[in-house]
Structures are given as C-alpha cells and as structure tokens.
Short mmCIF file of C-alpha atoms and ligand atoms in Angstrom, two decimals:
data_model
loop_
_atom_site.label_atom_id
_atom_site.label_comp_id
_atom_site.label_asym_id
_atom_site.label_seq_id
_atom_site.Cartn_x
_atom_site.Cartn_y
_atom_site.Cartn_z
CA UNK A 1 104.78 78.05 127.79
CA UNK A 2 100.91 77.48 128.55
CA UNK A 3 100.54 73.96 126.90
CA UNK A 4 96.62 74.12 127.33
CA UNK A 5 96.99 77.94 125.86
CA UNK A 6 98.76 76.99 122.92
CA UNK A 7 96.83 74.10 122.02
CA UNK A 8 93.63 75.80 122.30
CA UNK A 9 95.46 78.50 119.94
CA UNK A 10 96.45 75.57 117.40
CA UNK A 11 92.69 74.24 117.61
CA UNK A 12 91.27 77.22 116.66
CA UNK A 13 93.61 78.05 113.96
CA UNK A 14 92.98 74.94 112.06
CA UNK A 15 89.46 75.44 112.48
CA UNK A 16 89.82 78.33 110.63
CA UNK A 17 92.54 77.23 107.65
CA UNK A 18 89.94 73.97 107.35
CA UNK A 19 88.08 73.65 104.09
CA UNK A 20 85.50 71.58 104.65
CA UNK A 21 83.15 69.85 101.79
CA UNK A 22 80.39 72.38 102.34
CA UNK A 23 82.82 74.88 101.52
CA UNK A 24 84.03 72.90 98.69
CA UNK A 25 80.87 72.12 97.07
CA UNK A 26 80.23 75.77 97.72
CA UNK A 27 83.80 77.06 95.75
CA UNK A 28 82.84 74.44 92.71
CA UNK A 29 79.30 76.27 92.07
CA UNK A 30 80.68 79.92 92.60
CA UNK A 31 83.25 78.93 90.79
CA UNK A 32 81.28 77.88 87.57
CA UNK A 33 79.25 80.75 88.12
CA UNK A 34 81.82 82.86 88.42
CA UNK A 35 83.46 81.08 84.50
CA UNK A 36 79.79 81.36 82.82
CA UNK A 37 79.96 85.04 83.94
CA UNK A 38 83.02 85.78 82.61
CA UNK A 39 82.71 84.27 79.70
CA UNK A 40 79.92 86.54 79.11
CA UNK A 41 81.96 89.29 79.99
CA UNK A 42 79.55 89.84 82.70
CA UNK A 43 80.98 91.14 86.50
CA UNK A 44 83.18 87.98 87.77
CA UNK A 45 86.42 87.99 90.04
CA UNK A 46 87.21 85.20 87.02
CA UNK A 47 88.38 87.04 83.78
CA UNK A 48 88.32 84.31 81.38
CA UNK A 49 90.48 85.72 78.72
CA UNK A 50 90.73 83.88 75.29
CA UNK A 51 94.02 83.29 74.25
CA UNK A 52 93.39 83.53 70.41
CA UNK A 53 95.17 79.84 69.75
CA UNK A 54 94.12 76.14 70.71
CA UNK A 55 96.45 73.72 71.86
CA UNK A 56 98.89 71.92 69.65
CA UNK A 57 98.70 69.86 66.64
CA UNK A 58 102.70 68.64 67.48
CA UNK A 59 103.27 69.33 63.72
CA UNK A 60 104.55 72.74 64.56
CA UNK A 61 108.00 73.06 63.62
CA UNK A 62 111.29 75.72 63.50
CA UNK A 63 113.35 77.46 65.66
CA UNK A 64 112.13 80.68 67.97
CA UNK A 65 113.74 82.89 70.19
CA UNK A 66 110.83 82.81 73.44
CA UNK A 67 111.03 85.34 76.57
CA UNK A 68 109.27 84.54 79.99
CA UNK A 69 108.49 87.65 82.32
CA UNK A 70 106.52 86.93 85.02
CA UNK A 71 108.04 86.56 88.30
CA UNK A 72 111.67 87.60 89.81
CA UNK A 73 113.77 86.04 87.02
CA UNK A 74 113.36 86.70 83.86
CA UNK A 75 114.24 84.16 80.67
CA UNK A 76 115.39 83.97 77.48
CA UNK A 77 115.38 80.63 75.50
CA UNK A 78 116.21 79.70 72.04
CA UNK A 79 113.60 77.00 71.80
CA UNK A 80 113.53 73.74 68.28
CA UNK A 81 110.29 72.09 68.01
CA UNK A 82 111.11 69.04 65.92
CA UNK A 83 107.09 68.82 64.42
CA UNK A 84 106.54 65.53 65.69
CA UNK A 85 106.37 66.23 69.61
CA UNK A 86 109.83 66.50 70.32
CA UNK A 87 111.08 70.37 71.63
CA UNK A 88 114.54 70.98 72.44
CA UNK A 89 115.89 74.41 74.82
CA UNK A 90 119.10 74.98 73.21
CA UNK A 91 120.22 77.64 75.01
CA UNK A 92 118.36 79.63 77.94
CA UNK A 93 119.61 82.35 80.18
CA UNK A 94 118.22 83.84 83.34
CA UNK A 95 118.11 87.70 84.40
CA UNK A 96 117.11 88.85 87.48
CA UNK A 97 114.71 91.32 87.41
CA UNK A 98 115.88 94.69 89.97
CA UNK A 99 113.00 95.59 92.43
CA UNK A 100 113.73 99.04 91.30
CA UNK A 101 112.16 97.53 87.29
CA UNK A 102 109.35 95.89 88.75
CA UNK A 103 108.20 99.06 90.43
CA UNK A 104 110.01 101.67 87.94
CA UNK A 105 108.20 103.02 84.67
CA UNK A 106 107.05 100.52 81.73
CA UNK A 107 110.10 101.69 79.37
CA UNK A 108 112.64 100.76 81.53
CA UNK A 109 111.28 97.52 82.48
CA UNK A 110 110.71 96.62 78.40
CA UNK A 111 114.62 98.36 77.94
CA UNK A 112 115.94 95.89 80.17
CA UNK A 113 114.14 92.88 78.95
CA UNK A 114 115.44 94.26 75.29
CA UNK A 115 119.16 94.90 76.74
CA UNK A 116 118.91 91.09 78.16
CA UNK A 117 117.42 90.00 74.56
CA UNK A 118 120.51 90.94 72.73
CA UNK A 119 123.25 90.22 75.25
CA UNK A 120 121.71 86.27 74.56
CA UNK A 121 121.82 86.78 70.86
CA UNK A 122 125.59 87.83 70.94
CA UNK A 123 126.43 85.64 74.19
CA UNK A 124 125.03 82.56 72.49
CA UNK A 125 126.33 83.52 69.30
CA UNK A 126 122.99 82.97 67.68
CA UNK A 127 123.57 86.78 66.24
CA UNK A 128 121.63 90.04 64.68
CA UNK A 129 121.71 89.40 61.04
CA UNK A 130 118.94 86.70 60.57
CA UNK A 131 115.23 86.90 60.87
CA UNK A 132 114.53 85.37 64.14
CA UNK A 133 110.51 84.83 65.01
CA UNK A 134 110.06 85.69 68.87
CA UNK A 135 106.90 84.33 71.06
CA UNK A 136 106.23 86.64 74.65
CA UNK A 137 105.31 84.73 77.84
CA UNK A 138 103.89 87.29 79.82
CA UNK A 139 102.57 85.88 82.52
CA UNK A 140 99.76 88.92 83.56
CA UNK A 141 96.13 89.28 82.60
CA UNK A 142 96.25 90.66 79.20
CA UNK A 143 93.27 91.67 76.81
CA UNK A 144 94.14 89.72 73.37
CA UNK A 145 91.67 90.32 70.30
CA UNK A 146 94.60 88.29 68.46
CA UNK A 147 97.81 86.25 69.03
CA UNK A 148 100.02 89.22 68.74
CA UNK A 149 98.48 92.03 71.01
CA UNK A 150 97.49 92.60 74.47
CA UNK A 151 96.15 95.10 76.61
CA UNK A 152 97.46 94.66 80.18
CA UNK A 153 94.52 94.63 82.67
CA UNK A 154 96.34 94.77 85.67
CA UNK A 155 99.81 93.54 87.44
CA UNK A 156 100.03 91.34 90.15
CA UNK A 157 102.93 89.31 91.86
CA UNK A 158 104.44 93.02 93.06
CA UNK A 159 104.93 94.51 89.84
CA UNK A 160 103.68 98.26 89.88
CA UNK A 161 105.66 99.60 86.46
CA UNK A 162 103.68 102.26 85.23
CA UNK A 163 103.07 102.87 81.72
CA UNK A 164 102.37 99.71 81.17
CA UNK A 165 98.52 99.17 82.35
CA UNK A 166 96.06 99.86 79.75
CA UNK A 167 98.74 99.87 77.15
CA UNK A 168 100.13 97.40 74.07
CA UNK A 169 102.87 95.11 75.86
CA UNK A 170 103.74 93.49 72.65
CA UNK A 171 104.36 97.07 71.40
CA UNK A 172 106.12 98.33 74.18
CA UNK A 173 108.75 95.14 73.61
CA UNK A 174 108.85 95.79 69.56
CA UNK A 175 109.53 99.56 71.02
CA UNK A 176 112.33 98.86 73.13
CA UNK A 177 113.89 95.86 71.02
CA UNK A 178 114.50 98.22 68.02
CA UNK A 179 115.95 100.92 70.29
CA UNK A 180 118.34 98.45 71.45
CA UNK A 181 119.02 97.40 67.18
CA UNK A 182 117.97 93.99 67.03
CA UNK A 183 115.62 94.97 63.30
CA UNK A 184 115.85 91.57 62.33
CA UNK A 185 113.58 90.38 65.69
CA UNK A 186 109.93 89.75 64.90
CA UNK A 187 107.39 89.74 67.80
CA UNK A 188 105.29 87.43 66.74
CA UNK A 189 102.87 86.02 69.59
CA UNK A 190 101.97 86.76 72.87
CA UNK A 191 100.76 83.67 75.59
CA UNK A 192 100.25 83.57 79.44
CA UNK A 193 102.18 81.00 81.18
CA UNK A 194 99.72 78.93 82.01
CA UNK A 195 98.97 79.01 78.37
CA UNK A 196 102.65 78.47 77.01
CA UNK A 197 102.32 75.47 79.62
CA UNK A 198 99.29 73.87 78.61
CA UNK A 199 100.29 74.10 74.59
CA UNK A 200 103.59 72.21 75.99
CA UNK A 201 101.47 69.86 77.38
CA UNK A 202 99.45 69.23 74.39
CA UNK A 203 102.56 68.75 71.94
CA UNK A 204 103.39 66.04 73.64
CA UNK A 205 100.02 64.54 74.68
CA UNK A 206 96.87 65.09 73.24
CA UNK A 207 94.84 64.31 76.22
CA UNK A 208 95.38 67.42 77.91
CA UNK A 209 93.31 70.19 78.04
CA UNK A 210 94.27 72.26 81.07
CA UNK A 211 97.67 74.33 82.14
CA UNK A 212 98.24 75.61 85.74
CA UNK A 213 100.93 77.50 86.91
CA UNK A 214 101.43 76.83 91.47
CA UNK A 215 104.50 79.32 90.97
CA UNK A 216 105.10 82.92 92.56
CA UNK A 217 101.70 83.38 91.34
CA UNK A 218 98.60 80.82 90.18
CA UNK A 219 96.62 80.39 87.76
CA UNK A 220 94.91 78.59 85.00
CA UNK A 221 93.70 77.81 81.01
CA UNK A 222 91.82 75.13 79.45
CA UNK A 223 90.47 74.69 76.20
CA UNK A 224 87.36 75.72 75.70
CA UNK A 225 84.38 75.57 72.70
CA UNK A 226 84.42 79.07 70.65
CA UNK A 227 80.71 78.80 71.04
CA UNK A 228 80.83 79.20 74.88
CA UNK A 229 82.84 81.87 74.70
CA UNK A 230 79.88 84.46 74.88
CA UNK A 231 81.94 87.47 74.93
CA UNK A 232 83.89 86.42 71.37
CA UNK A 233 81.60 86.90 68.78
CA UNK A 234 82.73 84.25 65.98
CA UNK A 235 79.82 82.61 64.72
CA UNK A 236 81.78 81.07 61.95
CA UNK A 237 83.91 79.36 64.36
CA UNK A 238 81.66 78.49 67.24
CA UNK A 239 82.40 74.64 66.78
CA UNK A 240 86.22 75.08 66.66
CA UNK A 241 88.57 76.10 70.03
CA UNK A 242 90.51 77.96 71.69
CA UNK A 243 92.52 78.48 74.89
CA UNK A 244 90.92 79.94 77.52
CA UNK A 245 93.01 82.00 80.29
CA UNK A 246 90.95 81.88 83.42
CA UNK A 247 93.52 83.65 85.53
CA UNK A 248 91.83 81.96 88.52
CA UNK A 249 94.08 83.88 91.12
CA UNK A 250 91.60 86.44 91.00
CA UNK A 251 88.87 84.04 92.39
CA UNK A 252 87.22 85.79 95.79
CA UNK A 253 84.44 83.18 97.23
CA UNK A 254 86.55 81.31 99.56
CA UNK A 255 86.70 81.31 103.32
CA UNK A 256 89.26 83.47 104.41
CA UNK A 257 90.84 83.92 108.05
CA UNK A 258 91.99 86.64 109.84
CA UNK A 259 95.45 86.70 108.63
CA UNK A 260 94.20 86.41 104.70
CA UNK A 261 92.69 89.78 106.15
CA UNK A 262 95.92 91.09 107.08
CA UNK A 263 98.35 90.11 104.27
CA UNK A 264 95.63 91.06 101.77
CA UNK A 265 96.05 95.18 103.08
CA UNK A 266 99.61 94.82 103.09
CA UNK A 267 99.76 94.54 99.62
CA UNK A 268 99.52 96.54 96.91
CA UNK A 269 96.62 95.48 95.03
CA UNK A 270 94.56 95.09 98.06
CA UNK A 271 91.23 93.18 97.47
CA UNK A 272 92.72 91.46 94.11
CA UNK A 273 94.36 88.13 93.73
CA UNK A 274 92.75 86.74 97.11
CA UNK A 275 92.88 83.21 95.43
CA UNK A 276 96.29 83.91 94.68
CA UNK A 277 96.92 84.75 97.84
CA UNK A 278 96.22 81.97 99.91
CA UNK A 279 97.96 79.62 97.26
CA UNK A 280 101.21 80.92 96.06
CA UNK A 281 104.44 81.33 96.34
CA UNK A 282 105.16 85.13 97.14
CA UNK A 283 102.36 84.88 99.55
CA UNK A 284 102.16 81.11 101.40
CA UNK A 285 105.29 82.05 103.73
CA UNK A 286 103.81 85.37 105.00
CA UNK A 287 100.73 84.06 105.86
CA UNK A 288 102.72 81.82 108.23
CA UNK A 289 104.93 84.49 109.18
CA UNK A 290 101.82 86.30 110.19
CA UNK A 291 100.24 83.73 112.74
CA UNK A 292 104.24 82.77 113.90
CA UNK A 293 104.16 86.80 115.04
CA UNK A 294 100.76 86.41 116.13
CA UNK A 295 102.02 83.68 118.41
CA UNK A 296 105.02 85.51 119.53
CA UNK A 297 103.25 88.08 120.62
CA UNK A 298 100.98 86.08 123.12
CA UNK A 299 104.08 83.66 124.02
CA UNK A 300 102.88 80.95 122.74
CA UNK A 301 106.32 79.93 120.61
CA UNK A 302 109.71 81.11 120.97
CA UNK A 303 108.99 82.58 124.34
CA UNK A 304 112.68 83.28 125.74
CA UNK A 305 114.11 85.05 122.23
CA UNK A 306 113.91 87.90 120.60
CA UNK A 307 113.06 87.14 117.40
CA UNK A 308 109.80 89.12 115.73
CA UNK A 309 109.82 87.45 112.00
CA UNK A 310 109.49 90.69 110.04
CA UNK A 311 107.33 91.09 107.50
CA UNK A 312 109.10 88.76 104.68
CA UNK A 313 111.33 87.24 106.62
CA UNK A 314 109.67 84.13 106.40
CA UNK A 315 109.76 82.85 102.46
CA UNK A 316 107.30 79.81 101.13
CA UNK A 317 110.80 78.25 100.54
CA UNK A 318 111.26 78.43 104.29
CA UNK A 319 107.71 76.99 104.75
CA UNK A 320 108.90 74.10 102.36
CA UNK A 321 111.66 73.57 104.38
CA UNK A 322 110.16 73.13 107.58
CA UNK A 323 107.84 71.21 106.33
CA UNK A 324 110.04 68.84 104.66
CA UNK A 325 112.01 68.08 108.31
CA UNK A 326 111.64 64.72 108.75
CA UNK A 327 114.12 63.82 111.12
CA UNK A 328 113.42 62.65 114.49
CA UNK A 329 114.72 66.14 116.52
CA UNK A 330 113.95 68.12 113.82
CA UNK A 331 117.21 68.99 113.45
CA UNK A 332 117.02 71.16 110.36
CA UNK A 333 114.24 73.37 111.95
CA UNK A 334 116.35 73.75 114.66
CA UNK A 335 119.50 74.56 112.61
CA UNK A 336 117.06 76.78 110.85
CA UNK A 337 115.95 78.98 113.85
CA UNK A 338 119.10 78.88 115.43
CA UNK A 339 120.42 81.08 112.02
CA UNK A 340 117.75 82.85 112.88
CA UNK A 341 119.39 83.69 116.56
CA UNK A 342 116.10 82.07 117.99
CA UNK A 343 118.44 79.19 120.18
CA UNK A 344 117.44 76.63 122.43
CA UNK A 345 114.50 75.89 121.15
CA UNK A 346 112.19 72.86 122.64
CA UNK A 347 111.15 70.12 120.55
CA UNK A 348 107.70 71.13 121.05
CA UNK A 349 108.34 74.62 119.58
CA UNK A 350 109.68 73.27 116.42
CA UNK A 351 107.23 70.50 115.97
CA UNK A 352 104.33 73.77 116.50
CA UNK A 353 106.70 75.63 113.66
CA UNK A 354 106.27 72.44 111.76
CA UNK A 355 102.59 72.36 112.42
CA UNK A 356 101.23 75.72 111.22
CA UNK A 357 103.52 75.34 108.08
CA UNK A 358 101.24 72.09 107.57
CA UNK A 359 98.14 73.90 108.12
CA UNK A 360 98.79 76.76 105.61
CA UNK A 361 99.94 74.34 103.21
CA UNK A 362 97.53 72.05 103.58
CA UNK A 363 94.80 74.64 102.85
CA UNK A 364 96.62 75.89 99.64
CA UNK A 365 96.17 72.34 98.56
CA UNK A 366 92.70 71.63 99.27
CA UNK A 367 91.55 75.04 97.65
CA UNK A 368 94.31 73.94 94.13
CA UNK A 369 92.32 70.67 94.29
CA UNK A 370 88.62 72.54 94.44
CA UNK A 371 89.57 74.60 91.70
CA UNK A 372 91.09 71.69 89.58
CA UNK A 373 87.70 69.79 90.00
CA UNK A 374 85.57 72.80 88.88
CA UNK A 375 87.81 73.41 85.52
CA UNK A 376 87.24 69.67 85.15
CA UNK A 377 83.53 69.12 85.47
CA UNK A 378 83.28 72.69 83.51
CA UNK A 379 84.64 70.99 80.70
CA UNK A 380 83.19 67.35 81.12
CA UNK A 381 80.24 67.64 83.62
CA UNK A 382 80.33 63.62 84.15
CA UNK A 383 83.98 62.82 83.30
CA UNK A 384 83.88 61.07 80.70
CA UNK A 385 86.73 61.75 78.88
CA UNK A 386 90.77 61.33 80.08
CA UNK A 387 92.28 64.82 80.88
CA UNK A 388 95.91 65.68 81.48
CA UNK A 389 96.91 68.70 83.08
CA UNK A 390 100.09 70.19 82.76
CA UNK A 391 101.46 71.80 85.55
CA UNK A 392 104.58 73.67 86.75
CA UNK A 393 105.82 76.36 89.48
CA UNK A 394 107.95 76.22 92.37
CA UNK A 395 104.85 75.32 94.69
CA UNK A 396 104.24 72.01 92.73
CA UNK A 397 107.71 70.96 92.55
CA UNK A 398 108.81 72.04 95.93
CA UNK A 399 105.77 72.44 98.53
CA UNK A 400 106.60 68.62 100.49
CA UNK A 401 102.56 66.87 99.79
CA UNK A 402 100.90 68.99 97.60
CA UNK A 403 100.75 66.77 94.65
CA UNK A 404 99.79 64.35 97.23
CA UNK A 405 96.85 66.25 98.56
CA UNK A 406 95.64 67.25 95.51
CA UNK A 407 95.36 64.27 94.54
CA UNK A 408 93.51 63.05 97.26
CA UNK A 409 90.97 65.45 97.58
CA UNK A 410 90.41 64.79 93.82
CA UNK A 411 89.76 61.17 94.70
CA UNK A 412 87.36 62.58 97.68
CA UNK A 413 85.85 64.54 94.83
CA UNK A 414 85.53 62.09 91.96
CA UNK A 415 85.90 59.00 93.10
CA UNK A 416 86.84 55.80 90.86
CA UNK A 417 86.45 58.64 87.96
CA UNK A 418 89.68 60.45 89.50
CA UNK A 419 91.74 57.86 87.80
CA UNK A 420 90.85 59.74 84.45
CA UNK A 421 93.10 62.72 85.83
CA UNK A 422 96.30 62.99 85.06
CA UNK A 423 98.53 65.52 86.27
CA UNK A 424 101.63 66.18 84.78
CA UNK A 425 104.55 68.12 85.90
CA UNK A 426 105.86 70.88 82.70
CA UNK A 427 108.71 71.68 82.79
CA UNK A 428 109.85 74.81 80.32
CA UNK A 429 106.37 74.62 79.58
CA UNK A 430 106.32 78.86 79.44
CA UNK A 431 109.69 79.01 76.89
CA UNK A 432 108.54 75.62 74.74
CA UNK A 433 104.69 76.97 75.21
CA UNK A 434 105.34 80.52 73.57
CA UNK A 435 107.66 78.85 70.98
CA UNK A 436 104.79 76.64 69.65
CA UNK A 437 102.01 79.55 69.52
CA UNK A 438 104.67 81.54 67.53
CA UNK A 439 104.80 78.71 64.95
CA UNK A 440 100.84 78.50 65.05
CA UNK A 441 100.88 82.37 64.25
CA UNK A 442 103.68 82.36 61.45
CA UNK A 443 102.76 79.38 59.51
C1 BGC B 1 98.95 86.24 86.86
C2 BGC B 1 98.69 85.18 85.80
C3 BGC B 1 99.82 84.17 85.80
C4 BGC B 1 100.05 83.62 87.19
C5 BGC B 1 101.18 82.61 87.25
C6 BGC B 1 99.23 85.58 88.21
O1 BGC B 1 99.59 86.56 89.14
O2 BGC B 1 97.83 87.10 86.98
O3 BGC B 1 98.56 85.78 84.53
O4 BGC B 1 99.50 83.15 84.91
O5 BGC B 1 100.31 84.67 88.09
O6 BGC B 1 102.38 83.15 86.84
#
C-alpha cells in the first residue's frame, strides 16, 4: 500500500467531513431562518409541526396502553403515571416489523400493529373487557389540527406502505384495531417520538424544554409560544404553549461530500432527510461503507482480499464498534474483519478502518451539536434560562464520544453559558411520552 497515497486520501477526506465554525455559524442562521419560515408555513426544509399539547404538569395520572412505530421494532407498553412524576412500564413487548410491512400497503402494516395489540392484551393478561385509553407514538411527520388526528406528510427511515400518505393514521389504527375485536380500545392521542420524549422529560423535570431522538432516524421538538406559531391561528391562546415538532432531519443547508451525494440517490426519498442522513442510525454506517469501497477500489485498504462491503453490509452498529476498539492491536477490528474473510490485516489498515469511522462520526456530532445550539438560542436568544433536553436513540447511547462532542462543541458555542445545558438521556421516553399526552387529552 502507497503510504503517501493513502494519507493524502485520508487528508482530503477529512477536509471534506470537517465542519468548520463558518459553516456552523452559517447552519445556526439558516437554521432559524429555516424555523421562522416554517412556522409561517412558508417554503422551509424545516416543517415545524405543532403537536397540539405542551409539556407536562407531572399531575397526570392513570394507566394507558401506548404503541411506538417508528423504526424496525415495534412496541407495545402498558405504561402507570403515578401524578406526581413517577411513571412505571409494567409490561412492554417488542415486534419486529417484516420488510415486506414497511414496504407493503397501509392496511396491512396497521393489521399487524392491531394483531400485535391484542396478542399483549391476552399475553399480559391485561384483557378485552375494560375500557383501556391508548396514546400512538408515531414517529413520522404528521399534520395534527388536534391531539387525536394526523395527516401523514411523508415516510422516511425506509418505510414506503402505501395508503398511508395523505391519509388519517389514527383512523387507519381505530380501523384495523376493531377488525381485530378489541371495541373496548380507545385511540386517544397521537405524539412523535421526539415529542413522547420531551413530555417524559418534562414529568420529571420542569426545566426541559426540548426532546431529540439520535435513533434510526433524528429529529427534534421544543416548546414553543402559541403566538409564534404563525401558521396556528389561536389568538385566544397566543400567550399559552405548545410542543413544537421541528422534524429537523429534513434540514438541507449543510455541507455535504461526495458520498452524502451518493447514499442520498440510493435511497428512496432521494433529496429528503439529508440532515437525517448524515446523522443517523440507518444511514451513519453506509456512508462509511461508501468511502471503505471507495478505498478498496483504489487499494488504498484491504489491498490483498476480496472483500467489496456491499451496500449495507456495513451497519452504524459496526461503525460503533470499531470505533469503540480500544485495545492496543485492535484486536476486535481485527476479529471483526477477519468474520468478514478480510485476514491478515496490518495494523495500519485497521487503525485507517478506525479512522474514517471517527471522521463520519465525528461530523454527525458536530452537525447534532449546531442544531442543538440553534433550538437553544431560538428559544432563549442570550441563555438565560436553564434548559434540559431529553434525549434518546441508539446513536446517543451507543455511538463511543458523541455525548462527548456534543458537548464540547456546545462549550465552543456558548461558552461559560453551556453550563445552563443539560442533556439528559430518556429512556422509554416514546411509551411514557404518549402515555402522558393521552392523560392530557382524556382528563
Ligand atoms: C421522522 C421523525 C422522527 C425521527 C426519529 C424521522 O425520520 O421523520 O418524525 O421523530 O425520525 O424517530
């Protein structure tokens, strides 16, 4: 292998994957432009959709039945909310979803979700016979004029089910749950993840004000004034709040590279998501997988073997792993790629593996932190107040120093006033979330 070849390869790759603080300062003011506009419901990669609740009191109270469909699995919790900040899962199971569903037609997506609804209501012998109050975590941009419908705009993450776009997905589930018999199940609200995970938030701590999900997708909510909410026209409420879902995946003015280029055809909502795309989980590994082909191809890595690293053979738990190899051979990359069949590798090749992992992760992080900061100064120009922000996903809790970057660049960003920041890992945050904006919309 061409040392000086490779290196000048490496160099120019990081070049690219850098975000520098032009490019920062530059995201923050596109990226307030970008929230005025939607709020307006003016043209804006940045939908802004209200969520139709505020965050919690931690007086709500009862027990719900909450769903969470969003990514691969899909949940089913019976959730207690004690009223005084205290929420208990008492019983969740997981289904995963078929590829065939998330591609299939609407009905048979919601059928399945219904099937899975009653086989934990007779496995968890919680029953049919009772009135049971249900809150949706749907974690796709919906269209809410209340807490109990919504519109979906679009899918992301991979789902394609048709049917479903443009229609009613709290009717659709209704629909299906009563073909399946379950007349004593009430649909009663409808949240976004990020949503369900900032209310959690909230029960528990008043301070906090914004939810992210850094999952299989990303995104965001905060609270915001009725007033500024252009678009809503509530007069009579314009001092009050409410949730706002950015759905920040969406966001297009960042710097993107070559291979953003590449995954971003591959897909199939080409030209959507690009945030998204250079942050989360279905996406983080490929983009690695792309340049590790890329380098293949010229000979710069893996030079004597065969292997090609297909297109999604290369997961963002992969990426984690790799990155999290911190032993002195790097033994568990090498264990890694010799699964792979890619044997005898040098040192040097797995510390380069290592490497570009760092790079595309390190990016992800930087760009999470930019788009922290602007929520933040949207909501308190000079931060003055304390905010918490709840946060969960698999990129969060497993991506080796992304919390630590994050936090970093916020202290590049803010200074002494970073301290004021809190973030806060979520957990359940999309079952306990749903739970509480059910027991907002029944009481
Ligand atoms: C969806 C959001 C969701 C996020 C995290 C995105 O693809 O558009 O609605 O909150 O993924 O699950």
């Amino acid at each position: 292998m061409d040392n000086l070849e490779t290196n000048l390869f490496v160099d120019k790759l990081s070049a690219s994957f850098e975000i520098t603080k032009d490019d920062m300062k530059e995201m923050l003011a596109n990226f307030h432009d970008e929230m005025k506009r939607g709020l307006a419901d003016q043209a804006s990669s940045l939908k802004m959709l209200p969520a139709f609740v505020d965050i919690a009191t931690s007086k709500e109270k009862g027990k719900y039945i909450a769903l969470d469909l969003g990514g691969t699995n899909f949940r089913v919790l019976q959730i207690e909310l004690d009223g005084r900040g205290g929420a208990k899962v008492a019983h969740v199971s997981k289904f995963v979803i078929p590829k065939a569903l998330m591609r299939g037609t609407g009905v048979q997506l919601f059928n399945f979700v219904a099937k899975s609804i009653h086989k934990f209501l007779i496995d968890n012998k919680i029953g049919l016979n009772k009135k049971r109050n249900l809150g949706f975590t749907f974690s796709f941009p919906v269209n809410q004029t209340n807490i109990s419908t919504g519109i979906l705009i679009n899918w992301t993450k991979g789902f394609t089910a048709k049917g479903v776009v443009g229609s009613n997905v709290m009717k659709l589930l209704t629909d299906s749950i009563r073909k399946f018999g379950m007349e004593k199940v009430k649909v009663v609200a409808l949240a976004n993840d990020t949503v369900g995970t900032l209310a959690t938030g909230s029960y528990r701590d008043p301070r906090c004000d914004i939810g992210i999900i850094f999952g299989t997708g990303t995104n965001a909510c905060y609270r915001e004034r009725i007033g500024n909410i252009k678009k809503l026209d509530i007069k009579s409420k314009k001092n009050q709040h409410m949730i706002v879902n950015i759905e920040w995946g969406n966001f297009n003015k960042i710097p993107t590279t070559e291979y953003d280029l590449r995954l971003d055809k591959a897909t199939n909502n080409p030209g959507k998501q690009r945030m998204e795309k250079m942050i989360s989980g279905m996406y983080l590994g490929e983009i690695a997988r792309l340049i590790l082909a890329n380098m293949i191809k010229y000979k710069l890595i893996f030079k004597n073997s065969k292997a090609k690293f297909a297109k999604g053979e290369f997961k963002t738990r992969h990426l984690s792993f790799v990155t999290s190899d911190h032993t002195e051979q790097l033994d568990k990359i090498h264990g890694y790629l010799e699964g792979l069949g890619i044997l005898n590798t040098t040192f040097e090749e797995r510390e380069l593996l290592k490497n570009i992992c760092k790079i595309v992760s390190k990016r992800a992080a930087r760009i999470s932190a930019a788009a922290i900061s602007a929520v933040i100064t949207w909501m308190d120009p000079k931060l003055r107040s304390d905010h918490t922000i709840a946060i969960d996903g698999t990129v969060y809790k497993r991506l080796p120093d992304f919390r630590r970057i994050i936090l970093g660049e916020l202290k590049e960003l803010h200074k002494s006033k970073a301290k004021k920041i809190k973030l806060v890992h979520t957990k359940d945050g999309s079952g306990i979330g749903v739970a509480i904006a059910a027991a907002v919309a029944t009481s």
